[in-house]
Each structure stands twice: as C-alpha cells, then as structure tokens.
Amino acid sequence: MPSPFLQRPKIAFLFIARNRLPLDVVWDAFFRDEKENKFSIFVHSRPGFLLNKATTRSVYFLNRQLNDSIQVDWGEASMIQAERILLRSALLDPLNERFVFLSDSCIPLYNFSYIYDYIMSTSTSFVDSFADTKEGRYNPKMDPVIPVHNWRKGSQWVVLTRKHAQIVVEDDTVFPMFQQHCKRKSLPEFWRDHPLPADASKEHNCIPDEHYVQTLLAQEGFEEEITRRSLTHSSWDLSSSKDRERKGWHPLTYKFSDATPMLIQSIKDIDNIYYETEYRREWCTSKGKPAPCFLFARKFTRPAALRLLNMSALGAFHGETRIS
C-alpha cells in the first residue's frame, strides 16, 4: 500500500481562457476521478477576473486564476507571453513535471489515470512541429538570430517536460524576435485599430503561437527530446470559409448537434498523423505500443460538452483504464 506521505510527480494543467471556463463541469468530473493529488491547475484569464463561487461551479478551479495575467489578443505575441506567465507560475511547484496547455474549449477524451500514464510514460515533450515551407510567415529580418532552417510551425497546444518549460521561461533571445518580427497580417476588420499597411502583399502573416515553442526548441537543439505531434485534436475545415485568405485560420467548432459518441470515437480512432511539408507520417505510440494520437480535443461549445458528459461519451471518467 503506497505511503500517504509519498509525493507523486504532477501534471500542471494550464488553461488559457477569455474569461470563465465554460467547460468547468466536464473538467470537474475528470479531476474528481483522481484521488492521489497528481495534478495542479493554473488559469490565465483576462486581468482582474476571479474564479470564485459566482464564476465557476467546480471546486478545482476556485482561485486558480493567475493574478499577473495580461490582455491577450489572437494572432499577437501576447498569446505566447501568457503561456510563459503560466509556465513561470507552474514551475514554482517542484512536483510539477509535465505542463499541458489547454484552451477554454478543450475536453479530455479519457479518464485521468489513462492520460497521466500516457504523458508520464515518456521522457519527451509532445510538440507538434514541422518545417514551414509554404506560407510566407518567416520574416528574413529574424536572421541571423533565428535562421530559416530552425523555423517551425505547429499547434500551440503542447505538453512540455520541466526542462523544456524552463527553457521557454528563461528564453530571452527568440521571444523578443517574435515580438518584433512575427505579426499577423493586417486585416480590414483591424485597420481601424492599426495603421493601414503600405503594401499588404508584402506583409508576413505570422501567428506567433503557431511557431514559438517549436522554433525555440529547434533553435536550442532539443528536437531529439520531443515527440513531434500534439495530443490535442483540432478539426481544420478548409472548405468552410469562402474567403481564400481566411481558410483554415480557425478550427471547426463543435456545437450541440455535432456532439455524439460517434464523433468522440472517430477522434479516438486516429492512430497516425501525416505532415505534408516533410512527407512524414507519425504513427502514434505509447509505451512502445500503438496508441491513440489524441488525449484532448477542441473546440467544443458548452452545450456540446455537457451533452457528451450526459451521454457518458467521454470515457465515463470512472473506471476506464484501457483504450476503448
């Protein structure tokens, strides 16, 4: 019987939210399944927002907001600044050994013990990372500090080891270059807030959070220490936008009618990911055996997530210890 005084390594769940966490009830059921204190929770929300009994129905999120949060704008370096603030707070607890970034629209696909074992069974970080050769996102002004051969793209929803989390927090080279030279293209709806571009065709449409961690770890020579895929599923529906410039900018949002056990099972059944720019197929494994690629999924509305919870479509969270 394990000693009650034995302190186990923890996973820090780092939520990036606009305000409150609309899916807190789903996460409450997920965390309730864990009895050994193997997790910690940190929430970056807008400055001044408090997670109290009026704003969350889960005891796990009470007062878990960061008090040094900043205003975050999509497509700006403030997003990676928020990630660094979350990591800095989570690193203060020496028992936090893995750091999982989640959005306020993420749901877990399996119970706590399965996800914990999956993440902790490898010494690598999980970082979606591939060579970005197609879009003009790399700004040559970053050279020679960030040479183009270190430029990477991928999902911001990464899982970091403690070593890599410290590298992100301590970085004082790559982050300033991103602040200066990695900016989204000026869109008409933003022109009232920003100066009109002299020549929009020459702008680099750089979304900082899709490049930062990937490029930093490549730059520092740590790509051998990462599993180059994300554990969070997003559905990029390229046919939904009529505007060619905007296609694929935001993943599909699952609404109430989309939320079915079949949808969840289809995500759980994904066992490989193809990276077109590198002609690389990543077959997903855990503990050396074939495994589902994804442990989390987004973007779910509150009605969709509650419907899945009520249908017990999310692994029931209690008693599930194997891949279904």
Short mmCIF file of C-alpha atoms in Angstrom, two decimals:
data_model
loop_
_atom_site.label_atom_id
_atom_site.label_comp_id
_atom_site.label_asym_id
_atom_site.label_seq_id
_atom_site.Cartn_x
_atom_site.Cartn_y
_atom_site.Cartn_z
CA MET A 1 0.00 0.00 0.00
CA PRO A 2 1.51 3.37 -1.02
CA SER A 3 2.50 5.70 1.78
CA PRO A 4 0.10 8.64 2.23
CA PHE A 5 3.17 10.86 2.58
CA LEU A 6 4.64 9.85 -0.79
CA GLN A 7 4.59 12.88 -3.08
CA ARG A 8 4.00 11.91 -6.68
CA PRO A 9 5.04 13.82 -9.81
CA LYS A 10 2.25 16.07 -11.02
CA ILE A 11 0.88 17.27 -14.31
CA ALA A 12 0.18 21.01 -14.41
CA PHE A 13 -2.93 21.77 -16.46
CA LEU A 14 -2.50 25.26 -17.91
CA PHE A 15 -5.73 26.80 -19.19
CA ILE A 16 -5.77 29.84 -21.48
CA ALA A 17 -9.24 31.37 -21.18
CA ARG A 18 -11.01 34.54 -22.25
CA ASN A 19 -12.96 34.87 -19.02
CA ARG A 20 -14.54 31.98 -17.17
CA LEU A 21 -14.12 28.32 -18.10
CA PRO A 22 -17.35 27.29 -19.85
CA LEU A 23 -16.46 23.57 -19.66
CA ASP A 24 -15.56 23.54 -15.96
CA VAL A 25 -18.22 20.92 -15.18
CA VAL A 26 -16.63 18.48 -17.63
CA TRP A 27 -13.19 19.03 -16.13
CA ASP A 28 -14.67 18.71 -12.63
CA ALA A 29 -15.79 15.17 -13.47
CA PHE A 30 -12.33 14.45 -14.91
CA PHE A 31 -10.36 15.70 -11.88
CA ARG A 32 -12.77 14.08 -9.40
CA ASP A 33 -11.55 10.72 -10.71
CA GLU A 34 -8.03 11.40 -9.36
CA LYS A 35 -7.51 10.70 -5.65
CA GLU A 36 -3.72 10.99 -5.31
CA ASN A 37 -3.14 14.71 -5.88
CA LYS A 38 -1.22 14.16 -9.12
CA PHE A 39 -2.28 17.40 -10.79
CA SER A 40 -2.27 21.16 -10.37
CA ILE A 41 -4.35 23.77 -12.19
CA PHE A 42 -3.46 27.25 -13.43
CA VAL A 43 -5.77 29.55 -15.39
CA HIS A 44 -4.75 32.60 -17.41
CA SER A 45 -7.81 34.78 -17.92
CA ARG A 46 -8.30 38.48 -18.54
CA PRO A 47 -6.73 40.80 -15.93
CA GLY A 48 -8.91 41.22 -12.86
CA PHE A 49 -11.05 38.13 -13.48
CA LEU A 50 -11.58 35.94 -10.39
CA LEU A 51 -12.56 32.29 -10.26
CA ASN A 52 -14.92 32.25 -7.29
CA LYS A 53 -18.24 30.60 -6.47
CA ALA A 54 -20.02 33.05 -8.74
CA THR A 55 -17.86 32.26 -11.78
CA THR A 56 -17.14 28.51 -11.51
CA ARG A 57 -19.13 25.54 -10.36
CA SER A 58 -16.03 23.42 -9.76
CA VAL A 59 -14.03 23.47 -6.54
CA TYR A 60 -10.95 22.54 -8.57
CA PHE A 61 -10.91 25.94 -10.27
CA LEU A 62 -11.64 28.17 -7.27
CA ASN A 63 -8.96 30.88 -7.04
CA ARG A 64 -6.81 29.14 -9.66
CA GLN A 65 -6.56 32.29 -11.80
CA LEU A 66 -3.19 33.99 -12.17
CA ASN A 67 -3.04 37.44 -10.62
CA ASP A 68 -0.39 38.69 -13.06
CA SER A 69 -2.33 37.92 -16.25
CA ILE A 70 -2.27 40.19 -19.30
CA GLN A 71 -4.70 41.12 -22.05
CA VAL A 72 -4.32 38.52 -24.83
CA ASP A 73 -5.16 39.21 -28.47
CA TRP A 74 -5.38 36.44 -31.05
CA GLY A 75 -2.51 36.45 -33.50
CA GLU A 76 -0.33 38.61 -31.27
CA ALA A 77 2.81 37.88 -29.23
CA SER A 78 0.68 38.42 -26.09
CA MET A 79 -0.52 34.82 -26.51
CA ILE A 80 2.97 33.39 -26.05
CA GLN A 81 3.57 35.88 -23.26
CA ALA A 82 0.54 34.38 -21.47
CA GLU A 83 1.98 30.89 -21.98
CA ARG A 84 5.26 31.99 -20.40
CA ILE A 85 3.40 33.52 -17.43
CA LEU A 86 1.53 30.24 -16.88
CA LEU A 87 4.75 28.22 -17.02
CA ARG A 88 6.52 30.58 -14.64
CA SER A 89 3.79 30.09 -12.01
CA ALA A 90 3.57 26.32 -12.52
CA LEU A 91 7.35 25.87 -12.23
CA LEU A 92 7.23 27.22 -8.66
CA ASP A 93 5.89 23.82 -7.59
CA PRO A 94 8.84 21.37 -7.84
CA LEU A 95 6.44 18.42 -8.14
CA ASN A 96 5.06 19.67 -11.48
CA GLU A 97 6.91 17.58 -14.05
CA ARG A 98 4.68 17.96 -17.12
CA PHE A 99 2.91 21.08 -18.37
CA VAL A 100 -0.19 20.72 -20.54
CA PHE A 101 -1.58 23.75 -22.40
CA LEU A 102 -5.36 23.74 -22.88
CA SER A 103 -7.87 26.21 -24.27
CA ASP A 104 -11.20 27.01 -22.64
CA SER A 105 -12.90 24.90 -25.34
CA CYS A 106 -10.86 21.70 -24.74
CA ILE A 107 -12.27 18.45 -23.40
CA PRO A 108 -10.41 15.35 -22.15
CA LEU A 109 -11.11 12.17 -24.15
CA TYR A 110 -10.02 9.66 -21.48
CA ASN A 111 -10.01 9.39 -17.71
CA PHE A 112 -7.29 10.90 -15.56
CA SER A 113 -5.23 7.76 -14.93
CA TYR A 114 -5.01 6.90 -18.63
CA ILE A 115 -3.93 10.43 -19.57
CA TYR A 116 -1.46 10.62 -16.68
CA ASP A 117 0.18 7.30 -17.61
CA TYR A 118 0.33 8.21 -21.30
CA ILE A 119 2.06 11.55 -20.67
CA MET A 120 4.35 10.42 -17.85
CA SER A 121 5.47 7.20 -19.54
CA THR A 122 7.82 9.06 -21.87
CA SER A 123 10.66 11.47 -21.12
CA THR A 124 9.78 13.62 -24.15
CA SER A 125 7.65 16.69 -24.63
CA PHE A 126 4.78 16.47 -27.12
CA VAL A 127 5.22 19.37 -29.54
CA ASP A 128 3.52 19.50 -32.94
CA SER A 129 6.45 20.69 -35.05
CA PHE A 130 7.19 20.66 -38.75
CA ALA A 131 9.14 22.63 -41.33
CA ASP A 132 7.11 25.60 -42.57
CA THR A 133 7.96 25.96 -46.26
CA LYS A 134 4.70 27.04 -47.86
CA GLU A 135 3.42 30.25 -46.31
CA GLY A 136 5.39 33.46 -46.15
CA ARG A 137 5.39 33.54 -42.36
CA TYR A 138 9.12 33.58 -41.77
CA ASN A 139 10.42 37.13 -41.71
CA PRO A 140 14.01 37.35 -43.04
CA LYS A 141 14.61 40.14 -40.51
CA MET A 142 14.82 37.38 -37.88
CA ASP A 143 18.05 36.19 -39.45
CA PRO A 144 20.73 35.60 -38.20
CA VAL A 145 19.24 35.33 -34.67
CA ILE A 146 16.68 32.77 -35.92
CA PRO A 147 17.93 31.22 -39.19
CA VAL A 148 15.27 29.92 -41.57
CA HIS A 149 16.41 26.31 -41.13
CA ASN A 150 15.22 26.49 -37.49
CA TRP A 151 11.81 27.91 -38.41
CA ARG A 152 8.98 25.56 -37.39
CA LYS A 153 5.21 25.57 -37.36
CA GLY A 154 2.67 23.61 -35.32
CA SER A 155 -0.10 23.67 -32.75
CA GLN A 156 0.31 25.79 -29.62
CA TRP A 157 -1.34 23.03 -27.54
CA VAL A 158 1.87 21.41 -26.38
CA VAL A 159 2.86 19.20 -23.44
CA LEU A 160 6.25 20.14 -22.03
CA THR A 161 8.69 18.43 -19.70
CA ARG A 162 10.00 20.50 -16.82
CA LYS A 163 13.32 21.00 -18.62
CA HIS A 164 11.62 22.39 -21.73
CA ALA A 165 9.23 24.53 -19.67
CA GLN A 166 12.25 26.17 -18.03
CA ILE A 167 13.80 26.80 -21.46
CA VAL A 168 10.64 28.63 -22.55
CA VAL A 169 10.53 30.74 -19.38
CA GLU A 170 14.23 31.62 -19.49
CA ASP A 171 14.32 32.43 -23.22
CA ASP A 172 15.50 35.99 -23.82
CA THR A 173 16.56 35.58 -27.46
CA VAL A 174 13.77 34.05 -29.55
CA PHE A 175 10.82 35.70 -27.76
CA PRO A 176 11.99 39.30 -28.41
CA MET A 177 12.43 38.45 -32.11
CA PHE A 178 8.87 37.14 -32.21
CA GLN A 179 7.57 40.30 -30.54
CA GLN A 180 9.31 42.40 -33.15
CA HIS A 181 9.02 40.38 -36.36
CA CYS A 182 6.23 37.78 -36.03
CA LYS A 183 2.91 39.55 -36.53
CA ARG A 184 -0.37 38.61 -38.18
CA LYS A 185 -1.31 40.23 -41.46
CA SER A 186 -3.36 43.41 -41.18
CA LEU A 187 -6.96 42.51 -41.96
CA PRO A 188 -9.65 45.03 -42.94
CA GLU A 189 -11.55 44.49 -39.67
CA PHE A 190 -8.42 45.52 -37.73
CA TRP A 191 -7.47 48.55 -39.80
CA ARG A 192 -9.37 50.92 -37.54
CA ASP A 193 -7.10 49.78 -34.67
CA HIS A 194 -3.84 49.59 -36.62
CA PRO A 195 -2.25 51.73 -39.30
CA LEU A 196 -3.22 50.86 -42.86
CA PRO A 197 -0.45 48.69 -44.36
CA ALA A 198 1.58 50.36 -47.10
CA ASP A 199 1.58 47.17 -49.15
CA ALA A 200 -0.42 44.29 -47.68
CA SER A 201 1.02 41.83 -50.20
CA LYS A 202 4.48 42.22 -48.66
CA GLU A 203 3.34 41.52 -45.09
CA HIS A 204 4.33 38.29 -43.37
CA ASN A 205 1.24 36.68 -41.90
CA CYS A 206 2.92 35.28 -38.81
CA ILE A 207 0.79 33.86 -35.98
CA PRO A 208 3.26 33.76 -33.04
CA ASP A 209 1.73 30.92 -31.00
CA GLU A 210 1.85 28.58 -34.03
CA HIS A 211 5.63 28.93 -34.26
CA TYR A 212 7.19 29.94 -30.96
CA VAL A 213 7.75 26.79 -28.85
CA GLN A 214 8.54 24.72 -31.94
CA THR A 215 11.11 27.20 -33.24
CA LEU A 216 12.64 27.79 -29.80
CA LEU A 217 13.25 24.08 -29.19
CA ALA A 218 14.69 23.65 -32.71
CA GLN A 219 16.90 26.68 -32.16
CA GLU A 220 18.17 25.32 -28.84
CA GLY A 221 18.89 21.89 -30.34
CA PHE A 222 16.26 19.91 -28.41
CA GLU A 223 14.26 18.38 -31.27
CA GLU A 224 15.61 14.93 -30.37
CA GLU A 225 13.88 15.31 -27.00
CA ILE A 226 10.37 15.89 -28.35
CA THR A 227 7.65 13.71 -29.81
CA ARG A 228 6.71 15.85 -32.79
CA ARG A 229 2.94 15.78 -32.53
CA SER A 230 0.20 17.37 -30.44
CA LEU A 231 -2.02 15.46 -28.02
CA THR A 232 -4.92 17.86 -28.69
CA HIS A 233 -7.15 17.30 -31.70
CA SER A 234 -8.46 20.23 -33.76
CA SER A 235 -10.54 19.85 -36.92
CA TRP A 236 -9.34 22.24 -39.61
CA ASP A 237 -12.23 22.51 -42.05
CA LEU A 238 -10.69 24.20 -45.07
CA SER A 239 -13.96 24.20 -47.03
CA SER A 240 -15.99 26.28 -44.58
CA SER A 241 -14.52 29.67 -45.47
CA LYS A 242 -15.39 31.43 -48.71
CA ASP A 243 -12.50 33.82 -48.27
CA ARG A 244 -9.37 32.15 -49.64
CA GLU A 245 -7.17 34.29 -47.38
CA ARG A 246 -9.03 33.16 -44.26
CA LYS A 247 -9.34 29.42 -44.95
CA GLY A 248 -8.02 27.29 -42.15
CA TRP A 249 -7.37 30.18 -39.74
CA HIS A 250 -9.66 28.78 -37.07
CA PRO A 251 -10.59 25.17 -36.36
CA LEU A 252 -14.13 23.90 -36.58
CA THR A 253 -16.32 24.50 -33.52
CA TYR A 254 -18.44 21.55 -32.41
CA LYS A 255 -21.97 22.58 -31.44
CA PHE A 256 -24.70 20.65 -29.60
CA SER A 257 -25.87 18.76 -32.70
CA ASP A 258 -22.29 17.67 -33.52
CA ALA A 259 -21.65 16.17 -30.09
CA THR A 260 -22.18 12.42 -30.45
CA PRO A 261 -20.38 9.30 -29.19
CA MET A 262 -19.51 8.60 -32.84
CA LEU A 263 -17.64 11.90 -33.12
CA ILE A 264 -15.60 11.16 -29.98
CA GLN A 265 -14.88 7.62 -31.16
CA SER A 266 -13.73 8.88 -34.56
CA ILE A 267 -11.19 11.17 -32.84
CA LYS A 268 -10.07 8.35 -30.51
CA ASP A 269 -9.58 6.07 -33.52
CA ILE A 270 -6.97 8.33 -35.14
CA ASP A 271 -3.68 6.45 -34.93
CA ASN A 272 -1.42 8.43 -37.27
CA ILE A 273 -0.79 11.99 -38.48
CA TYR A 274 0.63 12.98 -41.87
CA TYR A 275 2.92 16.02 -42.17
CA GLU A 276 2.70 17.18 -45.76
CA THR A 277 5.67 19.57 -45.78
CA GLU A 278 8.03 16.86 -44.53
CA TYR A 279 6.40 13.85 -46.24
CA ARG A 280 6.37 12.38 -42.72
CA ARG A 281 3.73 10.08 -41.24
CA GLU A 282 3.76 9.93 -37.46
CA TRP A 283 2.36 6.63 -36.16
CA CYS A 284 1.23 7.23 -32.61
CA THR A 285 2.56 5.06 -29.81
CA SER A 286 2.61 4.93 -26.02
CA LYS A 287 4.98 2.70 -24.05
CA GLY A 288 6.24 1.33 -27.36
CA LYS A 289 2.82 0.10 -28.50
CA PRO A 290 0.27 1.55 -30.97
CA ALA A 291 -1.90 4.10 -29.21
CA PRO A 292 -4.46 6.80 -30.00
CA CYS A 293 -2.88 10.06 -31.12
CA PHE A 294 -5.08 12.38 -29.08
CA LEU A 295 -5.92 12.72 -25.38
CA PHE A 296 -7.80 16.02 -25.68
CA ALA A 297 -9.99 17.68 -28.32
CA ARG A 298 -11.28 21.14 -29.15
CA LYS A 299 -13.26 23.35 -29.93
CA PHE A 300 -16.43 22.38 -28.06
CA THR A 301 -19.23 24.72 -27.02
CA ARG A 302 -20.62 24.33 -23.51
CA PRO A 303 -23.88 22.68 -24.74
CA ALA A 304 -21.86 20.21 -26.85
CA ALA A 305 -19.53 19.27 -24.00
CA LEU A 306 -22.39 18.88 -21.49
CA ARG A 307 -24.26 16.67 -23.95
CA LEU A 308 -21.21 14.40 -24.27
CA LEU A 309 -20.83 14.26 -20.50
CA ASN A 310 -24.50 13.37 -20.04
CA MET A 311 -24.19 10.64 -22.69
CA SER A 312 -21.11 9.24 -20.90
CA ALA A 313 -19.30 9.66 -24.22
CA LEU A 314 -16.06 10.91 -22.65
CA GLY A 315 -14.79 7.60 -21.30
CA ALA A 316 -17.17 7.86 -18.34
CA PHE A 317 -14.10 9.15 -16.42
CA HIS A 318 -14.69 6.45 -13.81
CA GLY A 319 -13.17 3.02 -14.20
CA GLU A 320 -11.82 3.34 -17.74
CA THR A 321 -8.22 2.19 -17.73
CA ARG A 322 -7.73 0.90 -21.23
CA ILE A 323 -8.09 2.21 -24.77
CA SER A 324 -11.61 1.70 -25.97
#
